[in-house]
mmCIF file of C-alpha atoms in Angstrom:
data_model
loop_
_atom_site.group_PDB
_atom_site.id
_atom_site.type_symbol
_atom_site.label_atom_id
_atom_site.label_comp_id
_atom_site.label_asym_id
_atom_site.label_seq_id
_atom_site.Cartn_x
_atom_site.Cartn_y
_atom_site.Cartn_z
ATOM 1 C CA MET A 591 289.072 70.862 270.396
ATOM 2 C CA LYS A 592 286.782 68.571 268.091
ATOM 3 C CA LEU A 593 284.780 66.541 269.454
ATOM 4 C CA ALA A 594 282.248 64.039 267.705
ATOM 5 C CA THR A 595 279.616 60.284 268.040
ATOM 6 C CA ILE A 596 280.659 58.092 266.109
ATOM 7 C CA ASP A 597 278.004 54.201 266.276
ATOM 8 C CA ASN A 598 279.500 51.601 268.401
ATOM 9 C CA GLY A 599 275.834 49.645 267.332
ATOM 10 C CA THR A 600 274.313 51.489 270.603
ATOM 11 C CA PRO A 601 271.820 54.556 270.728
ATOM 12 C CA ASP A 602 274.665 57.446 272.246
ATOM 13 C CA GLY A 603 277.519 55.347 270.189
ATOM 14 C CA THR A 604 280.674 56.717 271.662
ATOM 15 C CA ALA A 605 282.334 59.817 272.011
ATOM 16 C CA VAL A 606 285.651 60.746 269.977
ATOM 17 C CA VAL A 607 288.776 63.892 269.362
ATOM 18 C CA VAL A 608 288.916 64.236 266.193
ATOM 19 C CA SER A 609 291.882 65.995 264.192
ATOM 20 C CA ASP A 610 292.108 69.559 263.112
ATOM 21 C CA ASP A 611 292.159 67.802 259.907
ATOM 22 C CA LEU A 612 289.408 65.686 260.912
ATOM 23 C CA SER A 613 290.868 63.118 259.173
ATOM 24 C CA SER A 614 292.524 60.607 262.870
ATOM 25 C CA CYS A 615 290.335 60.391 265.306
ATOM 26 C CA ALA A 616 290.530 57.782 269.043
ATOM 27 C CA ARG A 617 287.742 56.899 271.071
ATOM 28 C CA LEU A 618 286.959 58.829 274.800
ATOM 29 C CA GLY A 619 285.360 54.964 275.431
ATOM 30 C CA MET A 620 282.343 56.522 276.529
ATOM 31 C CA SER A 621 279.544 58.318 275.234
ATOM 32 C CA MET A 622 278.981 61.875 274.462
ATOM 33 C CA GLN A 623 276.603 62.062 277.609
ATOM 34 C CA GLN A 624 278.920 61.258 279.625
ATOM 35 C CA VAL A 625 281.588 62.973 278.441
ATOM 36 C CA LEU A 626 279.997 66.158 279.422
ATOM 37 C CA ASP A 627 279.796 64.765 282.802
ATOM 38 C CA ARG A 628 282.787 63.881 283.683
ATOM 39 C CA TRP A 629 284.244 67.003 281.511
ATOM 40 C CA ASP A 630 286.668 68.281 284.658
ATOM 41 C CA GLU A 631 288.131 64.841 284.457
ATOM 42 C CA VAL A 632 288.335 63.848 280.865
ATOM 43 C CA GLU A 633 291.846 62.002 279.571
ATOM 44 C CA TRP A 634 292.093 63.033 275.911
ATOM 45 C CA PRO A 635 293.942 61.075 273.686
ATOM 46 C CA GLU A 636 296.199 62.769 270.457
ATOM 47 C CA PRO A 637 294.399 61.755 268.209
ATOM 48 C CA ALA A 638 295.620 58.692 265.537
ATOM 49 C CA ALA A 639 293.347 56.181 264.589
ATOM 50 C CA PRO A 640 291.500 57.025 260.847
ATOM 51 C CA PHE A 641 288.371 58.617 261.016
ATOM 52 C CA ASP A 642 285.563 58.988 259.347
ATOM 53 C CA ILE A 643 282.855 61.083 258.820
ATOM 54 C CA ALA A 644 280.397 59.215 257.567
ATOM 55 C CA GLU A 645 280.106 57.668 260.487
ATOM 56 C CA ALA A 646 279.922 59.972 262.628
ATOM 57 C CA LEU A 647 276.113 60.607 264.031
ATOM 58 C CA ALA A 648 275.398 63.595 266.453
ATOM 59 C CA PRO A 649 277.574 64.533 268.719
ATOM 60 C CA LEU A 650 274.755 64.077 270.991
ATOM 61 C CA PRO A 651 271.785 61.779 269.834
ATOM 62 C CA ARG A 652 269.722 61.667 272.520
ATOM 63 C CA ALA A 653 269.993 65.077 274.631
ATOM 64 C CA VAL A 654 268.433 65.292 278.233
ATOM 65 C CA GLN A 655 267.353 68.246 276.751
ATOM 66 C CA PHE A 656 267.468 71.463 273.378
ATOM 67 C CA LEU A 657 265.759 74.387 273.945
ATOM 68 C CA ASP A 658 266.023 76.152 270.893
ATOM 69 C CA GLY A 659 266.274 80.627 270.629
ATOM 70 C CA SER A 660 264.956 82.979 268.906
ATOM 71 C CA ALA A 661 268.721 85.276 268.928
ATOM 72 C CA TYR A 662 267.969 86.919 265.777
ATOM 73 C CA VAL A 663 265.282 88.526 266.191
ATOM 74 C CA ASN A 664 265.368 90.493 262.430
ATOM 75 C CA HIS A 665 263.892 86.844 261.435
ATOM 76 C CA VAL A 666 260.960 87.923 264.123
ATOM 77 C CA GLU A 667 260.358 91.098 262.938
ATOM 78 C CA LEU A 668 260.283 90.126 259.513
ATOM 79 C CA VAL A 669 257.674 86.503 260.449
ATOM 80 C CA ARG A 670 255.067 89.715 261.219
ATOM 81 C CA ARG A 671 255.710 92.012 258.908
ATOM 82 C CA ALA A 672 254.387 89.899 256.929
ATOM 83 C CA ARG A 673 251.577 89.127 258.168
ATOM 84 C CA GLY A 674 250.483 92.402 259.327
ATOM 85 C CA ALA A 675 251.703 91.759 262.623
ATOM 86 C CA GLU A 676 252.811 94.285 265.137
ATOM 87 C CA MET A 677 256.606 92.976 267.151
ATOM 88 C CA PRO A 678 256.106 93.902 270.865
ATOM 89 C CA GLU A 679 258.474 95.937 271.851
ATOM 90 C CA ARG A 680 260.183 93.279 275.193
ATOM 91 C CA PHE A 681 260.550 90.389 272.367
ATOM 92 C CA TRP A 682 263.751 93.331 271.590
ATOM 93 C CA THR A 683 264.719 92.613 275.535
ATOM 94 C CA ASP A 684 263.710 89.328 276.410
ATOM 95 C CA PRO A 685 264.154 85.870 274.537
ATOM 96 C CA LEU A 686 261.617 84.197 272.925
ATOM 97 C CA MET A 687 262.152 80.224 273.581
ATOM 98 C CA TYR A 688 260.868 76.860 273.466
ATOM 99 C CA GLN A 689 261.477 73.339 274.131
ATOM 100 C CA GLY A 690 262.797 71.451 271.651
ATOM 101 C CA CYS A 691 262.613 66.980 270.314
ATOM 102 C CA SER A 692 265.742 65.945 272.249
ATOM 103 C CA ALA A 693 266.025 62.598 271.611
ATOM 104 C CA PRO A 694 266.224 61.565 269.067
ATOM 105 C CA CYS A 695 269.063 64.021 267.531
ATOM 106 C CA LEU A 696 269.237 63.515 263.942
ATOM 107 C CA SER A 697 272.765 62.517 262.274
ATOM 108 C CA ALA A 698 274.322 65.102 259.798
ATOM 109 C CA THR A 699 273.103 63.330 256.662
ATOM 110 C CA ALA A 700 269.490 61.712 257.473
ATOM 111 C CA PRO A 701 266.775 62.008 255.306
ATOM 112 C CA ILE A 702 264.362 65.368 256.282
ATOM 113 C CA ALA A 703 261.094 63.434 255.491
ATOM 114 C CA THR A 704 258.575 65.999 254.264
ATOM 115 C CA ASP A 705 254.361 65.914 253.154
ATOM 116 C CA PRO A 706 253.132 68.367 250.489
ATOM 117 C CA ASP A 707 250.613 68.914 252.817
ATOM 118 C CA TRP A 708 253.214 70.721 255.483
ATOM 119 C CA GLY A 709 254.902 73.158 254.264
ATOM 120 C CA THR A 710 258.979 71.719 255.132
ATOM 121 C CA ASP A 711 261.697 73.952 255.450
ATOM 122 C CA PHE A 712 265.463 74.071 257.034
ATOM 123 C CA GLU A 713 266.616 76.809 259.157
ATOM 124 C CA ALA A 714 270.572 76.462 259.693
ATOM 125 C CA GLU A 715 270.727 77.454 263.474
ATOM 126 C CA VAL A 716 274.182 77.960 265.720
ATOM 127 C CA ALA A 717 273.525 75.205 268.327
ATOM 128 C CA VAL A 718 276.230 74.695 271.412
ATOM 129 C CA VAL A 719 275.946 72.373 274.458
ATOM 130 C CA THR A 720 276.551 73.054 278.061
ATOM 131 C CA GLY A 721 277.394 71.550 281.110
ATOM 132 C CA PHE A 722 275.944 71.995 284.572
ATOM 133 C CA VAL A 723 274.005 74.993 284.727
ATOM 134 C CA PRO A 724 272.706 76.657 288.290
ATOM 135 C CA ARG A 725 269.276 78.030 288.774
ATOM 136 C CA GLY A 726 269.317 81.985 288.488
ATOM 137 C CA VAL A 727 272.974 81.875 286.787
ATOM 138 C CA SER A 728 273.648 85.904 285.553
ATOM 139 C CA VAL A 729 274.391 86.237 282.194
ATOM 140 C CA ALA A 730 277.898 87.251 283.730
ATOM 141 C CA ARG A 731 278.208 83.582 284.283
ATOM 142 C CA ALA A 732 276.306 82.168 282.005
ATOM 143 C CA GLY A 733 278.680 81.711 279.212
ATOM 144 C CA GLU A 734 281.426 80.013 281.439
ATOM 145 C CA ALA A 735 278.842 76.927 280.637
ATOM 146 C CA VAL A 736 279.672 76.696 276.818
ATOM 147 C CA ARG A 737 281.571 73.079 275.725
ATOM 148 C CA LEU A 738 280.507 72.455 272.337
ATOM 149 C CA VAL A 739 279.563 74.736 269.969
ATOM 150 C CA MET A 740 277.216 73.044 266.537
ATOM 151 C CA LEU A 741 275.534 73.778 263.735
ATOM 152 C CA LEU A 742 272.199 72.155 263.306
ATOM 153 C CA ASN A 743 269.191 72.543 260.822
ATOM 154 C CA ASP A 744 266.119 72.881 262.773
ATOM 155 C CA VAL A 745 263.156 71.316 260.498
ATOM 156 C CA SER A 746 259.735 73.355 261.099
ATOM 157 C CA LEU A 747 256.750 72.856 259.326
ATOM 158 C CA ARG A 748 255.128 75.770 258.512
ATOM 159 C CA ALA A 749 252.109 74.882 257.471
ATOM 160 C CA LEU A 750 251.081 72.863 260.508
ATOM 161 C CA ILE A 751 252.991 75.867 262.901
ATOM 162 C CA PRO A 752 249.997 78.049 262.890
ATOM 163 C CA ASP A 753 247.104 76.124 264.358
ATOM 164 C CA GLU A 754 249.307 74.367 267.320
ATOM 165 C CA LEU A 755 250.416 78.148 268.203
ATOM 166 C CA SER A 756 246.334 79.080 267.806
ATOM 167 C CA LYS A 757 246.339 77.057 270.767
ATOM 168 C CA GLY A 758 248.051 78.464 273.443
ATOM 169 C CA PHE A 759 249.945 76.259 273.928
ATOM 170 C CA GLY A 760 253.263 76.053 271.398
ATOM 171 C CA PHE A 761 254.900 73.445 269.605
ATOM 172 C CA VAL A 762 254.915 69.809 269.413
ATOM 173 C CA GLN A 763 254.110 68.263 265.953
ATOM 174 C CA SER A 764 254.931 71.225 264.418
ATOM 175 C CA LYS A 765 259.132 70.659 264.959
ATOM 176 C CA PRO A 766 259.554 67.465 264.226
ATOM 177 C CA PRO A 767 263.258 65.808 265.073
ATOM 178 C CA SER A 768 266.620 68.084 264.040
ATOM 179 C CA ALA A 769 270.283 67.614 262.281
ATOM 180 C CA PHE A 770 272.761 68.546 263.598
ATOM 181 C CA SER A 771 276.744 68.367 262.319
ATOM 182 C CA PRO A 772 278.828 65.703 262.420
ATOM 183 C CA ILE A 773 281.722 68.051 264.598
ATOM 184 C CA ALA A 774 281.242 69.721 267.612
ATOM 185 C CA VAL A 775 284.381 72.298 269.055
ATOM 186 C CA THR A 776 284.949 73.989 271.641
ATOM 187 C CA PRO A 777 284.863 77.573 272.076
ATOM 188 C CA ASP A 778 288.860 77.823 272.469
ATOM 189 C CA ALA A 779 289.163 76.958 268.970
ATOM 190 C CA LEU A 780 287.301 78.710 267.352
ATOM 191 C CA PRO A 781 289.640 81.935 266.426
ATOM 192 C CA GLY A 782 285.424 83.348 266.106
ATOM 193 C CA TRP A 783 283.980 83.014 269.253
ATOM 194 C CA ALA A 784 283.941 86.330 271.629
ATOM 195 C CA GLU A 785 281.161 87.274 273.936
ATOM 196 C CA GLY A 786 278.798 84.295 274.004
ATOM 197 C CA ARG A 787 278.786 84.495 269.440
ATOM 198 C CA LEU A 788 279.931 82.967 266.829
ATOM 199 C CA SER A 789 280.783 84.733 263.829
ATOM 200 C CA GLY A 790 281.737 83.879 260.250
ATOM 201 C CA ARG A 791 279.269 82.695 257.481
ATOM 202 C CA VAL A 792 276.747 79.940 257.461
ATOM 203 C CA CYS A 793 276.268 79.225 253.886
ATOM 204 C CA VAL A 794 273.201 77.344 252.701
ATOM 205 C CA ASN A 795 273.156 75.574 249.504
ATOM 206 C CA LEU A 796 269.401 74.286 248.284
ATOM 207 C CA ASN A 797 269.422 71.625 245.275
ATOM 208 C CA ASP A 798 273.107 73.518 244.482
ATOM 209 C CA GLU A 799 271.991 76.308 244.914
ATOM 210 C CA ALA A 800 273.579 79.826 247.102
ATOM 211 C CA PHE A 801 270.723 79.905 249.617
ATOM 212 C CA GLY A 802 272.365 81.443 252.474
ATOM 213 C CA ARG A 803 276.011 83.055 253.476
ATOM 214 C CA ALA A 804 274.455 85.003 257.168
ATOM 215 C CA GLU A 805 277.223 86.161 258.825
ATOM 216 C CA ALA A 806 276.773 84.411 262.623
ATOM 217 C CA GLY A 807 278.099 87.335 264.828
ATOM 218 C CA ALA A 808 275.782 89.832 262.996
ATOM 219 C CA ASP A 809 272.632 91.292 264.123
ATOM 220 C CA MET A 810 272.277 88.812 267.462
ATOM 221 C CA THR A 811 270.017 90.513 269.941
ATOM 222 C CA PHE A 812 270.772 87.960 272.103
ATOM 223 C CA GLY A 813 274.690 86.224 273.478
ATOM 224 C CA PHE A 814 274.417 82.528 273.580
ATOM 225 C CA PRO A 815 275.077 83.915 277.808
ATOM 226 C CA GLU A 816 271.659 85.453 277.636
ATOM 227 C CA LEU A 817 269.929 82.832 275.607
ATOM 228 C CA ILE A 818 271.749 80.165 278.771
ATOM 229 C CA ALA A 819 270.788 82.682 281.959
ATOM 230 C CA HIS A 820 266.806 82.897 280.078
ATOM 231 C CA ALA A 821 266.469 79.139 280.281
ATOM 232 C CA ALA A 822 268.256 78.288 283.719
ATOM 233 C CA LYS A 823 265.707 81.380 285.326
ATOM 234 C CA THR A 824 263.924 78.576 287.513
ATOM 235 C CA ARG A 825 265.817 75.392 287.058
ATOM 236 C CA ASP A 826 269.205 73.720 287.173
ATOM 237 C CA LEU A 827 270.225 73.160 284.168
ATOM 238 C CA PRO A 828 271.986 69.707 283.681
ATOM 239 C CA ALA A 829 274.892 69.234 281.419
ATOM 240 C CA GLY A 830 274.673 67.825 277.907
ATOM 241 C CA THR A 831 271.640 70.760 277.255
ATOM 242 C CA ILE A 832 271.269 71.856 273.738
ATOM 243 C CA ILE A 833 270.210 75.438 273.343
ATOM 244 C CA GLY A 834 269.648 76.728 269.782
ATOM 245 C CA SER A 835 270.488 79.851 268.745
ATOM 246 C CA GLY A 836 267.349 80.123 266.138
ATOM 247 C CA THR A 837 267.172 80.690 262.384
ATOM 248 C CA VAL A 838 270.463 83.291 261.594
ATOM 249 C CA SER A 839 268.824 86.672 259.931
ATOM 250 C CA ASN A 840 271.136 89.593 258.950
ATOM 251 C CA LYS A 841 269.917 92.526 257.767
ATOM 252 C CA LEU A 842 270.123 94.615 254.722
ATOM 253 C CA ASN A 843 270.875 98.528 255.109
ATOM 254 C CA GLY A 844 268.675 98.205 258.762
ATOM 255 C CA GLY A 845 265.873 96.233 256.267
ATOM 256 C CA PRO A 846 264.924 93.105 254.946
ATOM 257 C CA GLY A 847 267.586 90.965 253.100
ATOM 258 C CA LYS A 848 268.735 90.644 249.137
ATOM 259 C CA PRO A 849 268.440 86.661 247.957
ATOM 260 C CA VAL A 850 272.302 85.273 247.192
ATOM 261 C CA ALA A 851 272.356 86.098 243.944
ATOM 262 C CA GLU A 852 271.373 89.576 243.572
ATOM 263 C CA GLY A 853 273.690 89.970 246.148
ATOM 264 C CA GLY A 854 272.837 90.092 249.393
ATOM 265 C CA ALA A 855 273.575 87.302 252.752
ATOM 266 C CA GLY A 856 270.373 85.318 251.101
ATOM 267 C CA TYR A 857 268.877 83.741 253.679
ATOM 268 C CA SER A 858 269.134 80.874 256.766
ATOM 269 C CA CYS A 859 265.669 79.359 256.187
ATOM 270 C CA ILE A 860 262.490 80.084 253.097
ATOM 271 C CA ALA A 861 259.941 80.824 255.382
ATOM 272 C CA GLU A 862 262.484 84.215 255.542
ATOM 273 C CA GLN A 863 262.461 83.927 251.682
ATOM 274 C CA ARG A 864 259.112 83.607 251.341
ATOM 275 C CA MET A 865 258.180 86.883 253.456
ATOM 276 C CA VAL A 866 260.723 88.756 251.945
ATOM 277 C CA GLU A 867 258.605 88.226 248.829
ATOM 278 C CA THR A 868 255.355 88.701 250.462
ATOM 279 C CA ILE A 869 256.621 92.880 252.164
ATOM 280 C CA GLU A 870 258.029 93.317 248.441
ATOM 281 C CA ARG A 871 255.887 91.509 245.607
ATOM 282 C CA GLY A 872 252.359 90.836 248.043
ATOM 283 C CA ALA A 873 252.955 87.213 247.594
ATOM 284 C CA ALA A 874 255.609 84.643 248.716
ATOM 285 C CA ALA A 875 256.719 82.466 245.275
ATOM 286 C CA THR A 876 259.640 80.212 246.950
ATOM 287 C CA PRO A 877 257.894 76.959 247.495
ATOM 288 C CA PHE A 878 258.707 74.832 250.642
ATOM 289 C CA LEU A 879 260.642 71.403 250.806
ATOM 290 C CA LYS A 880 259.616 69.079 248.523
ATOM 291 C CA GLY A 881 260.789 65.022 247.587
ATOM 292 C CA GLY A 882 264.306 64.918 245.360
ATOM 293 C CA ASP A 883 265.501 68.560 247.095
ATOM 294 C CA ARG A 884 268.271 68.080 248.909
ATOM 295 C CA VAL A 885 269.369 70.660 251.535
ATOM 296 C CA ARG A 886 272.768 71.383 252.681
ATOM 297 C CA ILE A 887 275.094 73.207 255.197
ATOM 298 C CA TRP A 888 277.615 74.843 256.913
ATOM 299 C CA MET A 889 281.081 77.024 258.319
ATOM 300 C CA GLU A 890 284.106 77.297 256.332
ATOM 301 C CA ASP A 891 287.154 78.292 258.322
ATOM 302 C CA ASP A 892 289.868 81.024 256.781
ATOM 303 C CA GLY A 893 291.891 78.324 254.659
ATOM 304 C CA GLY A 894 287.993 77.000 253.308
ATOM 305 C CA ARG A 895 287.303 73.886 255.435
ATOM 306 C CA SER A 896 284.381 73.580 256.681
ATOM 307 C CA VAL A 897 284.654 73.504 260.500
ATOM 308 C CA PHE A 898 281.454 71.679 261.739
ATOM 309 C CA GLY A 899 281.754 69.044 259.212
ATOM 310 C CA ASP A 900 278.732 69.495 256.512
ATOM 311 C CA ILE A 901 274.745 69.033 257.215
ATOM 312 C CA ASP A 902 274.043 67.596 253.738
ATOM 313 C CA GLN A 903 270.218 66.084 254.348
ATOM 314 C CA GLY A 904 268.010 64.876 251.506
ATOM 315 C CA VAL A 905 264.381 65.167 251.360
ATOM 316 C CA VAL A 906 261.918 61.798 250.909
ATOM 317 C CA PRO A 907 258.294 62.203 250.812
ATOM 318 C CA ALA A 908 256.692 61.037 254.843
#
């Protein structure tokens, strides 16, 4: 089943069931948060009214919380390697996670505001929305809480991150609101969903040129059950919690990947390409985002159709 939220003049919009071909929908008469709170009681009508994906907001315009992990440890390893820092072994067994901006969650076409001094970057990720998760849930049970799967663009301001992290207190200014795919899909409707991981290519175009074609199911050190259990170690997670995978990242023959233009899977963020350039050539060459750039993120099914709809954002001056 595919779900979306359309604008009805209220901050949370109204939730709709969407047909597989994204052409029709049926209103549920409540917000997506209310749907998640009443999941087992909801009656799911058959889509019959026309659906315009351009009217879609983020599936959860105001989430109860957004927790972003770093499940693709290859990405973390590259970032640290490029700056000559050793990666602690526990990063392979204990997930990294931070609490991001949960309100607003931006629509798939919201502009990315940039400043030349911010080092603005995109990060293509997979995300899940949970039902209620009890504190201390086991990894074996955590996967049962996944209600919806979607894509997200976790915008990162790379030039602001070092100063923030040097304070030892995490991200705030360097992690502005993220944009989400217009469509969220239940796991049972995703043929690529297995054991808490989504298989399929996360496609990224930068200015209409192929930038990333990473396989979401490969090189994912921690599945979503592990991320959910990690987040719930000391607290309940309310229904409507969003958990991100972190930047989708693939290795190539055990080492850094290659750009799409050179036959590789490319990258899901600019920083990773810059890290590989630094490792291989001694300096980064690819610039961060600037006004006028356009970023498109999507995933296709076997028939070439967009599974979650496209995240398609233009970059504007802050």
